[in-house]
Coordinates of C-alpha atoms in Angstrom, one line a residue:
M688 CA 1.8 90.1 155.4
K689 CA 0.4 87.2 153.3
A690 CA -2.0 89.6 151.6
F691 CA 0.9 91.9 150.8
L692 CA 2.9 89.1 149.2
I693 CA -0.1 88.0 147.1
A694 CA -0.6 91.6 145.9
L695 CA 3.1 92.0 145.1
A696 CA 3.1 88.7 143.1
A697 CA 0.1 89.8 141.2
A698 CA 1.7 93.2 140.3
A699 CA 4.8 91.4 139.1
A700 CA 2.8 89.1 136.9
F701 CA 1.4 92.1 135.0
Q702 CA 4.7 93.9 134.4
P703 CA 5.4 94.3 130.7
I704 CA 7.9 91.8 129.2
P705 CA 11.2 93.6 128.6
A706 CA 12.0 94.2 124.9
A707 CA 15.0 92.6 123.4
A708 CA 18.2 94.4 124.1
A709 CA 18.7 97.4 121.8
K710 CA 21.1 96.8 119.0
Q711 CA 24.5 98.5 119.3
A712 CA 25.5 101.0 116.7
A713 CA 28.4 100.5 114.4
D714 CA 29.4 102.5 111.3
L715 CA 29.9 99.6 109.0
L716 CA 28.7 96.0 108.9
I717 CA 30.1 93.3 106.7
R718 CA 27.7 90.4 106.3
H719 CA 28.2 86.8 105.1
A720 CA 32.0 86.8 104.7
V721 CA 34.4 84.0 104.9
V722 CA 37.0 85.3 107.4
I723 CA 40.5 84.1 106.8
D724 CA 42.2 83.2 110.1
V725 CA 45.8 83.7 108.8
E726 CA 47.5 82.5 112.0
G727 CA 45.4 79.3 112.0
A728 CA 45.5 79.0 108.2
R729 CA 41.8 78.3 108.0
P730 CA 38.7 79.9 106.5
I731 CA 35.7 80.6 108.9
P732 CA 32.5 80.8 106.9
D733 CA 29.4 82.9 107.3
Q734 CA 30.9 85.6 109.5
A735 CA 29.9 89.2 110.1
V736 CA 32.2 92.0 111.1
A737 CA 31.0 95.2 112.8
I738 CA 33.3 98.3 112.6
K739 CA 33.1 101.5 114.5
G740 CA 35.5 104.3 113.7
D741 CA 38.8 102.7 112.7
R742 CA 38.3 99.6 114.9
I743 CA 36.6 96.2 114.6
V744 CA 34.1 96.0 117.4
A745 CA 32.6 92.5 116.8
V746 CA 33.3 89.4 114.7
G747 CA 31.3 86.3 114.8
G748 CA 28.6 84.2 113.2
D749 CA 26.6 86.3 110.8
A750 CA 23.2 85.9 112.5
A751 CA 24.5 86.6 116.0
V752 CA 26.4 89.7 115.0
A753 CA 23.5 91.0 112.8
R754 CA 21.1 90.6 115.8
A755 CA 23.4 92.6 118.1
W756 CA 24.7 95.3 115.8
T757 CA 23.3 97.8 113.3
A758 CA 25.1 100.2 110.9
P759 CA 24.1 102.8 108.3
R760 CA 26.4 101.1 105.8
R761 CA 26.5 97.4 105.0
I762 CA 28.6 95.3 102.7
E763 CA 27.1 92.1 101.5
A764 CA 30.2 89.9 101.0
K765 CA 28.2 87.0 99.5
G766 CA 30.8 84.4 100.6
R767 CA 33.8 86.4 99.6
Y768 CA 37.0 86.1 101.6
L769 CA 38.0 88.7 104.2
I770 CA 41.7 89.1 105.1
P771 CA 43.7 91.6 107.2
G772 CA 45.1 94.5 105.1
L773 CA 48.4 93.7 103.3
W774 CA 51.7 95.2 104.4
D775 CA 54.7 95.9 102.1
M776 CA 57.7 96.1 104.4
H777 CA 60.2 97.4 101.9
V778 CA 59.4 100.3 99.6
H779 CA 61.3 103.4 98.4
F780 CA 60.1 106.9 97.4
G781 CA 62.6 109.0 95.6
G782 CA 64.2 110.4 92.4
G783 CA 64.7 113.9 93.6
P784 CA 62.5 116.9 94.4
A785 CA 61.3 117.1 90.8
L786 CA 59.5 113.8 91.3
V787 CA 57.7 114.5 94.5
E788 CA 54.2 114.6 92.9
E789 CA 54.9 111.4 90.9
N790 CA 55.8 109.6 94.1
K791 CA 52.7 110.9 95.9
T792 CA 50.6 109.6 93.0
L793 CA 51.7 106.1 94.0
L794 CA 50.1 106.2 97.4
P795 CA 46.5 105.6 96.3
L796 CA 47.7 102.8 94.1
Y797 CA 48.7 100.8 97.2
V798 CA 45.2 101.1 98.6
A799 CA 43.6 100.1 95.2
Y800 CA 45.7 96.9 95.4
G801 CA 44.8 96.1 99.0
V802 CA 48.0 97.3 100.6
T803 CA 47.0 99.2 103.7
T804 CA 50.4 99.7 105.3
V805 CA 53.9 100.3 103.8
R806 CA 57.3 100.5 105.4
D807 CA 59.5 103.2 103.6
A808 CA 63.0 101.9 103.7
S809 CA 64.5 105.3 102.8
G810 CA 65.1 107.0 99.5
D811 CA 66.2 110.5 98.6
L812 CA 63.0 112.2 99.7
P813 CA 63.1 111.3 103.4
N814 CA 61.7 114.6 104.7
E815 CA 58.8 114.6 102.2
V816 CA 57.9 111.0 103.2
L817 CA 57.9 111.9 106.9
H818 CA 55.6 114.8 106.0
W819 CA 53.3 112.5 104.1
R820 CA 53.3 110.1 107.1
R821 CA 51.9 113.0 109.3
E822 CA 49.3 114.0 106.6
I823 CA 48.0 110.5 106.2
A824 CA 47.7 110.1 110.0
D825 CA 45.9 113.4 110.1
G826 CA 43.6 112.5 107.3
T827 CA 44.7 115.3 105.0
L828 CA 46.4 113.0 102.5
F829 CA 45.0 109.7 101.2
G830 CA 47.1 106.7 101.2
P831 CA 48.1 103.6 103.2
T832 CA 49.5 103.9 106.7
L833 CA 53.1 105.0 106.2
L834 CA 55.9 103.9 108.5
S835 CA 59.3 105.3 107.7
S836 CA 63.0 105.2 108.6
G837 CA 63.6 108.8 107.5
P838 CA 67.1 109.3 106.1
K839 CA 69.3 106.2 106.2
I840 CA 72.6 106.1 108.1
E841 CA 75.6 105.8 105.7
G842 CA 79.3 106.6 105.4
I843 CA 80.9 109.6 103.9
K844 CA 80.0 110.5 100.3
P845 CA 77.9 107.4 99.7
V846 CA 76.2 106.3 96.4
W847 CA 72.8 107.0 97.9
K848 CA 71.4 110.5 98.3
G849 CA 69.2 111.6 101.2
T850 CA 71.4 110.0 103.8
L851 CA 73.0 111.0 107.1
E852 CA 76.7 110.7 106.4
T853 CA 78.9 109.3 109.3
G854 CA 82.6 108.9 109.5
S855 CA 83.0 108.5 113.3
E856 CA 81.2 107.3 116.4
A857 CA 80.3 110.9 117.2
D858 CA 78.7 111.3 113.8
V859 CA 76.7 108.1 114.4
D860 CA 75.6 109.4 117.8
A861 CA 74.4 112.6 116.2
A862 CA 72.6 110.8 113.4
V863 CA 70.7 108.5 115.8
D864 CA 69.8 111.5 118.0
K865 CA 68.5 113.3 114.9
L866 CA 66.4 110.3 113.8
A867 CA 65.0 109.9 117.2
G868 CA 64.1 113.5 117.2
L869 CA 62.3 113.0 113.8
G870 CA 60.2 110.3 115.4
V871 CA 61.2 107.7 112.8
D872 CA 59.6 104.2 113.1
F873 CA 62.9 102.4 112.6
V874 CA 66.4 103.0 111.3
K875 CA 67.9 101.9 108.0
I876 CA 71.7 101.4 107.8
T877 CA 73.4 100.7 104.5
D878 CA 76.9 99.8 103.4
S879 CA 77.8 102.0 100.4
T880 CA 80.7 103.7 102.2
L881 CA 80.0 103.1 105.9
K882 CA 83.0 101.5 107.6
P883 CA 82.2 98.0 109.0
D884 CA 83.1 99.0 112.6
L885 CA 80.8 102.0 112.4
F886 CA 78.0 99.8 110.9
L887 CA 78.2 97.6 114.0
Y888 CA 78.4 100.7 116.3
A889 CA 75.4 102.2 114.5
V890 CA 73.3 99.0 115.1
R891 CA 74.2 99.0 118.8
R892 CA 73.5 102.7 119.1
V893 CA 70.1 102.4 117.4
R894 CA 69.1 99.5 119.7
A895 CA 70.3 101.5 122.7
A896 CA 68.0 104.3 121.6
G897 CA 65.0 101.9 121.7
L898 CA 64.7 101.7 117.9
R899 CA 64.8 98.8 115.5
A900 CA 67.7 98.6 113.1
S901 CA 67.4 97.3 109.6
G902 CA 69.8 97.3 106.7
H903 CA 72.4 95.9 104.3
I904 CA 75.3 94.0 105.9
P905 CA 78.8 95.0 104.7
M906 CA 80.7 92.4 102.8
A907 CA 83.5 92.8 105.3
L908 CA 81.3 91.5 108.1
T909 CA 79.5 88.3 108.7
V910 CA 75.7 88.1 109.2
G911 CA 76.4 86.8 112.7
Q912 CA 78.3 89.9 113.6
A913 CA 75.4 92.1 112.6
V914 CA 73.0 89.8 114.5
D915 CA 75.2 90.0 117.6
A916 CA 75.2 93.8 117.3
G917 CA 71.4 93.7 117.4
I918 CA 70.1 94.1 113.9
S919 CA 66.3 93.5 113.8
S920 CA 65.7 92.7 110.1
I921 CA 67.9 91.6 107.2
E922 CA 66.8 93.3 104.0
H923 CA 67.2 91.1 100.8
L924 CA 67.5 87.4 100.7
S925 CA 71.1 87.5 99.4
Y926 CA 72.3 88.4 102.8
A927 CA 70.5 85.5 104.4
Y928 CA 72.1 83.3 101.7
K929 CA 75.5 84.7 102.8
A930 CA 74.9 83.4 106.3
G931 CA 74.8 79.9 104.9
V932 CA 78.3 79.9 103.4
K933 CA 80.7 77.7 105.3
D934 CA 83.7 80.1 104.8
E935 CA 81.7 83.3 105.3
A936 CA 84.0 84.5 108.1
A937 CA 87.2 83.9 106.0
I938 CA 85.7 85.7 103.0
A939 CA 84.7 88.7 105.1
A940 CA 88.2 88.9 106.6
D941 CA 89.7 88.8 103.2
V942 CA 87.4 91.6 102.0
A943 CA 88.2 93.6 105.2
A944 CA 92.0 93.2 104.6
G945 CA 91.7 94.2 100.9
R946 CA 93.0 90.8 99.8
I947 CA 90.0 90.2 97.4
T948 CA 87.6 92.3 95.5
R949 CA 83.9 92.4 96.0
A950 CA 83.4 90.4 92.8
E951 CA 85.9 87.7 94.0
A952 CA 84.1 87.6 97.3
Q953 CA 80.8 87.1 95.6
A954 CA 82.2 84.2 93.5
R955 CA 83.4 82.5 96.7
L956 CA 80.0 83.0 98.3
D957 CA 78.2 81.6 95.3
A958 CA 80.3 78.4 95.5
G959 CA 80.4 78.0 99.2
F960 CA 76.8 77.5 100.4
D961 CA 76.4 74.6 102.9
E962 CA 72.9 73.5 104.1
V963 CA 74.1 72.4 107.5
T964 CA 75.8 75.7 108.1
A965 CA 72.8 77.6 106.8
M966 CA 70.2 75.8 109.0
A967 CA 72.4 76.5 112.1
A968 CA 72.6 80.2 111.1
Y969 CA 68.9 80.4 110.4
R970 CA 68.0 78.8 113.7
T971 CA 70.0 81.6 115.3
L972 CA 68.1 84.2 113.4
R973 CA 64.9 82.6 114.7
D974 CA 66.1 82.5 118.3
R975 CA 67.3 86.1 118.1
Q976 CA 64.0 87.2 116.5
V977 CA 65.7 88.6 113.4
F978 CA 63.2 88.8 110.5
V979 CA 64.1 88.5 106.8
T980 CA 62.6 90.6 104.0
P981 CA 63.4 88.6 100.8
T982 CA 62.5 91.2 98.1
L983 CA 62.5 88.4 95.6
N984 CA 60.4 90.3 93.1
I985 CA 63.2 92.8 92.3
E986 CA 65.8 90.0 92.4
R987 CA 64.0 88.0 89.8
T988 CA 63.1 91.0 87.6
L989 CA 66.7 92.2 87.4
A990 CA 68.1 88.7 86.9
F991 CA 65.9 88.1 83.8
L992 CA 66.0 91.5 82.2
D993 CA 67.8 89.8 79.3
S994 CA 64.7 87.7 78.4
D995 CA 61.7 89.5 79.8
D996 CA 60.2 92.4 77.8
H997 CA 58.6 94.9 80.2
S998 CA 58.1 97.6 77.6
K999 CA 54.3 96.9 77.3
D1000 CA 53.6 96.2 81.0
P1001 CA 50.1 97.6 81.7
F1002 CA 51.2 99.0 85.1
L1003 CA 53.6 101.4 83.3
A1004 CA 50.5 103.5 82.8
Y1005 CA 50.5 104.3 86.5
V1006 CA 54.2 105.2 86.7
G1007 CA 55.2 108.8 85.9
P1008 CA 57.8 109.6 83.2
G1009 CA 60.4 110.8 85.7
L1010 CA 60.1 107.6 87.7
R1011 CA 60.2 105.5 84.5
K1012 CA 63.4 107.3 83.5
T1013 CA 65.1 106.2 86.8
Y1014 CA 64.6 102.6 85.6
Q1015 CA 67.1 103.1 82.8
W1016 CA 70.3 102.8 84.7
R1017 CA 69.6 99.1 85.6
I1018 CA 68.4 98.4 82.1
D1019 CA 71.5 99.8 80.6
R1020 CA 73.7 97.9 83.0
A1021 CA 71.9 94.6 82.3
A1022 CA 72.3 95.2 78.5
K1023 CA 76.1 95.3 78.8
A1024 CA 76.3 91.9 80.5
T1025 CA 78.1 89.1 78.8
P1026 CA 76.4 85.7 78.3
E1027 CA 78.5 84.4 81.2
Q1028 CA 77.3 87.3 83.4
I1029 CA 73.7 86.7 82.4
E1030 CA 74.0 83.0 83.3
A1031 CA 75.6 84.0 86.6
R1032 CA 72.6 86.3 87.3
H1033 CA 70.1 83.5 86.6
R1034 CA 72.1 81.1 88.8
E1035 CA 72.5 83.5 91.7
Y1036 CA 68.7 84.2 91.7
R1037 CA 67.9 80.5 91.7
Q1038 CA 70.4 79.8 94.5
T1039 CA 69.2 82.7 96.6
A1040 CA 65.5 81.8 96.1
A1041 CA 66.2 78.3 97.3
V1042 CA 67.0 79.7 100.7
L1043 CA 63.4 80.8 101.3
P1044 CA 61.9 77.5 102.4
M1045 CA 65.0 76.8 104.5
L1046 CA 64.3 80.0 106.4
A1047 CA 60.7 78.9 106.9
K1048 CA 61.7 75.4 108.0
A1049 CA 64.1 77.0 110.6
G1050 CA 61.3 79.2 111.9
V1051 CA 62.6 82.5 110.8
T1052 CA 59.8 85.1 110.3
I1053 CA 59.6 86.2 106.6
M1054 CA 58.3 89.7 105.9
A1055 CA 56.9 90.5 102.5
G1056 CA 58.6 93.4 101.0
T1057 CA 59.2 94.4 97.3
D1058 CA 61.9 97.0 97.1
A1059 CA 59.5 98.8 94.8
G1060 CA 60.0 102.4 93.9
F1061 CA 62.4 104.6 92.0
L1062 CA 65.5 103.1 90.4
N1063 CA 64.3 99.5 90.7
S1064 CA 63.2 98.8 87.1
F1065 CA 59.7 97.3 86.6
D1066 CA 59.3 96.4 90.3
Y1067 CA 56.0 98.1 90.6
P1068 CA 54.5 99.7 93.7
A1069 CA 51.3 97.9 94.9
L1070 CA 51.3 95.3 92.2
G1071 CA 54.7 94.2 93.2
L1072 CA 53.6 92.8 96.5
H1073 CA 51.2 90.4 94.9
Q1074 CA 54.0 89.3 92.5
E1075 CA 56.3 88.9 95.6
L1076 CA 53.8 86.6 97.3
A1077 CA 53.4 84.5 94.2
L1078 CA 57.2 84.0 94.1
Y1079 CA 57.2 82.9 97.7
V1080 CA 54.8 80.1 96.8
E1081 CA 56.7 79.3 93.5
N1082 CA 59.8 78.9 95.6
G1083 CA 58.4 76.6 98.3
L1084 CA 56.2 78.4 100.8
T1085 CA 52.6 77.5 101.3
P1086 CA 49.9 80.1 100.4
A1087 CA 49.2 80.4 104.1
Q1088 CA 52.9 81.2 104.9
A1089 CA 53.0 83.7 102.1
L1090 CA 49.8 85.4 103.3
S1091 CA 51.2 85.6 106.8
A1092 CA 54.3 87.2 105.5
A1093 CA 52.2 90.0 104.1
T1094 CA 49.6 90.4 107.0
R1095 CA 51.2 89.3 110.3
A1096 CA 55.0 89.6 109.9
G1097 CA 55.1 93.4 109.6
P1098 CA 52.9 94.0 112.6
A1099 CA 54.9 91.5 114.6
W1100 CA 58.2 93.2 113.7
F1101 CA 56.9 96.6 114.8
G1102 CA 55.3 95.0 118.0
K1103 CA 51.8 95.8 116.8
L1104 CA 50.1 92.4 116.6
D1105 CA 47.8 93.6 119.3
R1106 CA 46.3 96.0 116.7
Y1107 CA 47.0 94.5 113.3
G1108 CA 47.3 91.2 111.5
S1109 CA 43.9 89.5 112.1
V1110 CA 40.2 90.0 111.7
E1111 CA 39.3 90.3 115.4
A1112 CA 37.4 92.6 117.7
G1113 CA 39.7 95.4 118.9
K1114 CA 41.9 95.3 115.9
Q1115 CA 42.4 98.0 113.3
A1116 CA 39.7 98.0 110.6
D1117 CA 42.2 97.6 107.7
L1118 CA 40.6 94.7 105.7
V1119 CA 40.6 93.4 102.2
L1120 CA 37.6 91.5 100.7
L1121 CA 38.7 89.1 98.0
D1122 CA 36.7 87.2 95.4
R1123 CA 38.8 84.0 95.8
N1124 CA 40.4 82.1 98.6
P1125 CA 44.1 83.0 99.1
L1126 CA 44.7 79.9 101.1
E1127 CA 44.0 77.8 98.1
D1128 CA 45.7 80.1 95.5
I1129 CA 48.0 82.9 96.5
H1130 CA 47.1 84.7 93.3
A1131 CA 43.7 85.3 94.8
T1132 CA 45.2 88.3 96.7
R1133 CA 44.8 90.2 93.4
S1134 CA 41.1 89.6 93.3
V1135 CA 40.3 92.7 95.4
D1136 CA 36.6 93.5 95.7
T1137 CA 36.6 96.0 98.6
V1138 CA 39.3 97.6 100.8
V1139 CA 38.5 98.9 104.2
L1140 CA 41.1 101.4 105.3
R1141 CA 41.0 102.8 108.8
G1142 CA 37.3 101.9 108.9
I1143 CA 36.3 103.5 105.6
A1144 CA 35.1 101.1 102.9
H1145 CA 36.2 101.6 99.3
D1146 CA 34.3 99.3 96.9
R1147 CA 35.5 98.1 93.5
A1148 CA 34.1 101.2 91.8
A1149 CA 35.9 103.5 94.1
L1150 CA 39.2 101.6 93.7
D1151 CA 38.8 101.7 90.0
R1152 CA 38.4 105.5 90.3
L1153 CA 41.7 105.7 92.2
L1154 CA 43.4 103.8 89.4
A1155 CA 41.8 106.0 86.7
E1156 CA 42.9 109.2 88.4
A1157 CA 46.5 108.0 88.7
R1158 CA 46.4 106.9 85.0
A1159 CA 45.1 110.3 84.0
K1160 CA 47.8 112.1 85.9
V1161 CA 50.5 110.1 84.2
A1162 CA 48.9 110.6 80.8
R1163 CA 49.0 114.4 81.4
W1164 CA 52.7 114.2 82.5
D1165 CA 53.5 112.1 79.4
A1166 CA 51.9 114.7 77.3
G1167 CA 54.1 117.4 78.8
A1168 CA 51.8 119.0 81.2
V1169 CA 53.3 120.8 84.3
Q1170 CA 53.2 118.7 87.4

């Protein structure tokens, strides 16, 4: 027995030493990046990220990840800053069937500017947008991930086209059933002609169907009534401002009874803001998990059309002639304003923007959204999101808060933080590599070097080609070529 054990030990001593574990195979490896932890508001230097398919499979110290993973394509970040893909949570596609191609040309622009997901808040091309959503998901159309409300719910004969008109609870039921059948990502409800009681019914019905409700709150209702009904996000900061008016309920009641006009109601709202009332209302929004999409960029742009000349904006080269033509109605309306009305516009913008840090202080989740698209003059797709973030910081948010509004708030609203919103293993490989640190200067979000969209890397040269192709298309349309 002893001889057997000696022989066994000798044999073991001459066994070959196992080789180091074989490297795991990824498709893409990003080396030497500074990963921005958005939730923790901190940069993590010298990181590597391994990507396989459309998912991140490893993140960690550069040397350790490089030892464990190999990939046929590598990106040398050279200390650049890696953030999750940007989300624009309020965009519009529209202008009628003649402008379908002009709208589709906007999709690659989003990617070129680091915007990897957009939430379509309904225009007048809802069926086309839902079709693009499928094509993008299938890989047959290039663009950011597209989430859409489909056609919005409205009243009878509304201002807005492309809507589901409702004049009764039965109509609302049918509209919600139709939207559920279309597989929309959420439901948009607006207040052009929709009766206030049907607005509340529609919100409740949408929530009962397991969908999120977003929209404009009728002047004849309080924000609290919409929150109690179950609204999930408030679009435009002006509605959040309204919640801070001490006499909001009395003003809403007077509007509902026809005792005052909308203009008279607005004047009372402008004069009645109360910070104590506002903070109590905003804490309720926080507790009820109602998010706010400020769309400050369009509010500021429209407020200052009297003084800002946009006729030579470089981005106009990417906007088709039909879409540019839709800008004119707001331009014409602004040109007719009296000096008093112009001053009122400026004052209302400043008052509304001042609400933003109050919302943040109360703990309300702010979602970055631009309102970009047709009709909204000089509020440009893709570029507008970077302008939106800059306005957040200008009006009191920190760069970290602004960045979170564009990377984490959207996924949180959709219940998708398990897949998006951070640079972590298991998350979607939607990433943006920046030349500068956005935690130090929010304008750094514009310094896009590379965009990784669903695991595919597009370097600066590829992004520039996307921009050049869009510019060439617009030039042909401007020259009168057939779309």
